[in-house]
PDB file of C-alpha atoms in Angstrom:
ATOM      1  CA  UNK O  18     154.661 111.578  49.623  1.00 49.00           C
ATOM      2  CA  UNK O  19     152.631 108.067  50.276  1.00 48.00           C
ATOM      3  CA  UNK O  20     150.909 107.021  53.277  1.00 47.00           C
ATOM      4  CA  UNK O  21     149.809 103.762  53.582  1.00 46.00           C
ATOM      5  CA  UNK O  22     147.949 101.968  55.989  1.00 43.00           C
ATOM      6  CA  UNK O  23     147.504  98.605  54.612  1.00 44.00           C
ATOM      7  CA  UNK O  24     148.928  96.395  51.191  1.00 47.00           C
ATOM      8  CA  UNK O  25     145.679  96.374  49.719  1.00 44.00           C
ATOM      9  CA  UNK O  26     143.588  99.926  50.437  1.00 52.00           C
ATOM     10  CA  UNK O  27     140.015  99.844  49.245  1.00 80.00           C
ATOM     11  CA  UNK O  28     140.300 103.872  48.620  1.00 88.00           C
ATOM     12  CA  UNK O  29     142.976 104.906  46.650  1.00 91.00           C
ATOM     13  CA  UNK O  30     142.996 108.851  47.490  1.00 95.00           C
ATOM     14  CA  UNK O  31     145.427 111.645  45.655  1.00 96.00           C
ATOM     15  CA  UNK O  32     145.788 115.106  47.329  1.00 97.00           C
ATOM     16  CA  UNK O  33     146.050 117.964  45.106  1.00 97.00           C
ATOM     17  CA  UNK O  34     148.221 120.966  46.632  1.00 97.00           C
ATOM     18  CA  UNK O  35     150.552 124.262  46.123  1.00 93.00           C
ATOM     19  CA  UNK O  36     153.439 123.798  48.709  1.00 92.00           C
ATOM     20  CA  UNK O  37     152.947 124.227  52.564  1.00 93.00           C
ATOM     21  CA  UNK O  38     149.770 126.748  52.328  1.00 93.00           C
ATOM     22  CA  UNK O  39     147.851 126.975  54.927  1.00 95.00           C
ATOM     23  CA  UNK O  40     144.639 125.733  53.148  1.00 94.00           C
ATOM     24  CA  UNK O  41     146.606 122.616  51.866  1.00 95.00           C
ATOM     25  CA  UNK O  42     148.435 121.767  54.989  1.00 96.00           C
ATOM     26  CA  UNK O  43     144.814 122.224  56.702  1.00 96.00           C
ATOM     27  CA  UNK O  44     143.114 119.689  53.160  1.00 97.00           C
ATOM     28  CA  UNK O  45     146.628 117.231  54.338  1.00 96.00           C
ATOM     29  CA  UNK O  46     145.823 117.601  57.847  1.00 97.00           C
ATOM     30  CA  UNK O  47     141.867 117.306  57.804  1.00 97.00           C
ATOM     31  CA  UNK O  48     142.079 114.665  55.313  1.00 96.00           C
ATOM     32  CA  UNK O  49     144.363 112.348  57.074  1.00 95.00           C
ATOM     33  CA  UNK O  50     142.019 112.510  60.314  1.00 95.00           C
ATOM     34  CA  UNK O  51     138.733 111.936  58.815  1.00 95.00           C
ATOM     35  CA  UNK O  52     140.847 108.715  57.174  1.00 93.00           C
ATOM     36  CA  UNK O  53     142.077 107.811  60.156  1.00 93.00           C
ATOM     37  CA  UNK O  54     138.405 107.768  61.826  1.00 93.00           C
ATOM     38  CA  UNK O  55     136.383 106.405  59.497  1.00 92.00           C
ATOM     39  CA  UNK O  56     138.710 104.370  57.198  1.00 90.00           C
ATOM     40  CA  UNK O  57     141.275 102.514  59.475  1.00 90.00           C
ATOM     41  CA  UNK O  58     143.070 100.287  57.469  1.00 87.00           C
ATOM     42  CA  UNK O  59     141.078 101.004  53.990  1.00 89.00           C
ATOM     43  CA  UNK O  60     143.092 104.062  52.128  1.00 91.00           C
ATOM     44  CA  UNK O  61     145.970 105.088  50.815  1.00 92.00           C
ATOM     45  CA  UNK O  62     146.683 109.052  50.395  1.00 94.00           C
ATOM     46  CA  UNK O  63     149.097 110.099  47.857  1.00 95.00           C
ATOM     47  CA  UNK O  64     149.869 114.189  48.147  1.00 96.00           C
ATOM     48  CA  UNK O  65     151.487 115.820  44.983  1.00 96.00           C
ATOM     49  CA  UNK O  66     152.543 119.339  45.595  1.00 96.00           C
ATOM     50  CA  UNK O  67     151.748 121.231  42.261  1.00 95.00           C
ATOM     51  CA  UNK O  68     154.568 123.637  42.936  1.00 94.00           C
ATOM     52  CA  UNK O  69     157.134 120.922  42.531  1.00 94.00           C
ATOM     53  CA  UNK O  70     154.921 119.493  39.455  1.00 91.00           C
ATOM     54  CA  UNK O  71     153.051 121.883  37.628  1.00 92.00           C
ATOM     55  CA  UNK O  72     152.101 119.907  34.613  1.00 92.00           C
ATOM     56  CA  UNK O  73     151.091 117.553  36.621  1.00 91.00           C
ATOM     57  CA  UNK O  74     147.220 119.850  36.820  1.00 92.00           C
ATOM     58  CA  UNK O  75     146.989 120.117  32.910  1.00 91.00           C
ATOM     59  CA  UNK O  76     147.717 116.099  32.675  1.00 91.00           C
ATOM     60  CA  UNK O  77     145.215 115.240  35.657  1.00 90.00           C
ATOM     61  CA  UNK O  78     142.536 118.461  35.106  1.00 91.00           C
ATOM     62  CA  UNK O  79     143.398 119.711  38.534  1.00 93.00           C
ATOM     63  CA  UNK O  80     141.513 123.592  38.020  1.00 92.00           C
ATOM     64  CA  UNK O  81     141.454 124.563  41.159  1.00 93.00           C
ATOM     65  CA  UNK O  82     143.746 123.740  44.801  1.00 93.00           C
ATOM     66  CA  UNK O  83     143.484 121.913  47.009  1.00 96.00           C
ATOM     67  CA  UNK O  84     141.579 119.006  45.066  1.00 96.00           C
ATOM     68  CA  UNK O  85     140.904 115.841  46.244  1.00 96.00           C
ATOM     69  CA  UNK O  86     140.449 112.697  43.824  1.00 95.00           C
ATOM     70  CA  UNK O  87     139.273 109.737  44.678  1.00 92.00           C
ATOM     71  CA  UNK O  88     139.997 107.243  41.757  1.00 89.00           C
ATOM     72  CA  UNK O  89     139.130 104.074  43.676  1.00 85.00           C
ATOM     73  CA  UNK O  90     136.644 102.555  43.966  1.00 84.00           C
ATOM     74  CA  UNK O  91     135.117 103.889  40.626  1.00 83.00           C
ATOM     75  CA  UNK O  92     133.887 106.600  39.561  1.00 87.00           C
ATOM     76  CA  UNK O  93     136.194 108.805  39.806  1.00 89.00           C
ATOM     77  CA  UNK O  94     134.993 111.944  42.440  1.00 91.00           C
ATOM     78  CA  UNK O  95     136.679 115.263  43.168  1.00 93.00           C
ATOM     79  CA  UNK O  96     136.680 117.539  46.215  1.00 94.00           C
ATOM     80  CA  UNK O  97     137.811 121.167  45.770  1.00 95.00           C
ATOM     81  CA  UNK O  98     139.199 122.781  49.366  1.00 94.00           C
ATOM     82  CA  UNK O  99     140.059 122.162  52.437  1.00 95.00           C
ATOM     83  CA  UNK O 100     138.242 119.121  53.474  1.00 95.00           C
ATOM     84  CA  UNK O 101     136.711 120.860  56.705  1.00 95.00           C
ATOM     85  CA  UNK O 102     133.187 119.826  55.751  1.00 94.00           C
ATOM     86  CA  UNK O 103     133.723 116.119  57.164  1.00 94.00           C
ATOM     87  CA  UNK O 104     130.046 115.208  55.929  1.00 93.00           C
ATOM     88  CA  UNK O 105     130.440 116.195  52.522  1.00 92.00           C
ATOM     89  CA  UNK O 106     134.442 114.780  52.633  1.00 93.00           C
ATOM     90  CA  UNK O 107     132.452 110.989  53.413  1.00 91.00           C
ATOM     91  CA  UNK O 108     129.816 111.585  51.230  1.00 89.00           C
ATOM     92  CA  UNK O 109     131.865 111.606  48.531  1.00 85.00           C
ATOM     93  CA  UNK O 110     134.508 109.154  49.669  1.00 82.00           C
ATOM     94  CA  UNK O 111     131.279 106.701  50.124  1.00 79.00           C
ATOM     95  CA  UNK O 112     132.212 105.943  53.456  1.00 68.00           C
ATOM     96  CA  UNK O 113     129.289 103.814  55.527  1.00 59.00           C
TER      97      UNK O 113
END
């Protein structure tokens, strides 16, 4: 599933879950709010379900769910859980 907000996104953002748990439809839900607030216009969220993909977490070192990645802009940063601590969520998305 993508969900785009703009042609050229200055965070590109990739959603780690395991089907419609609670904790990752809460990660989907909290994730696409704080976006929404703080990023309008700058991110794109791509959410791969690890149920329907399982190799997908060897190939991309996903150890634990739900993970948030944040490949752009480099580095690279990951965010294990629900994304309910907003404050460490932009922190680590380097939002200003």
């Amino acid at each position: 599933m993508l969900m785009s907000t703009e042609d050229a996104p200055t965070r590109k953002l990739i959603l780690y879950v395991a089907g419609e748990t609670p904790k990752s439809l809460a990660a989907i839900s909290n994730l696409e709010r704080i976006c929404r607030e703080h990023l309008p216009g700058k991110y794109r969220i791509e959410v791969i379900d690890l149920k329907k993909n399982p190799q997908l977490a060897r190939e991309h070192k996903i150890v634990a769910i739900p993970t948030l990645v944040r490949e752009l802009p480099i580095p690279i940063r990951k965010i294990i859980g629900d994304l309910s601590d907003e404050q460490k969520v932009l922190v680590n998305l380097k939002v200003e």
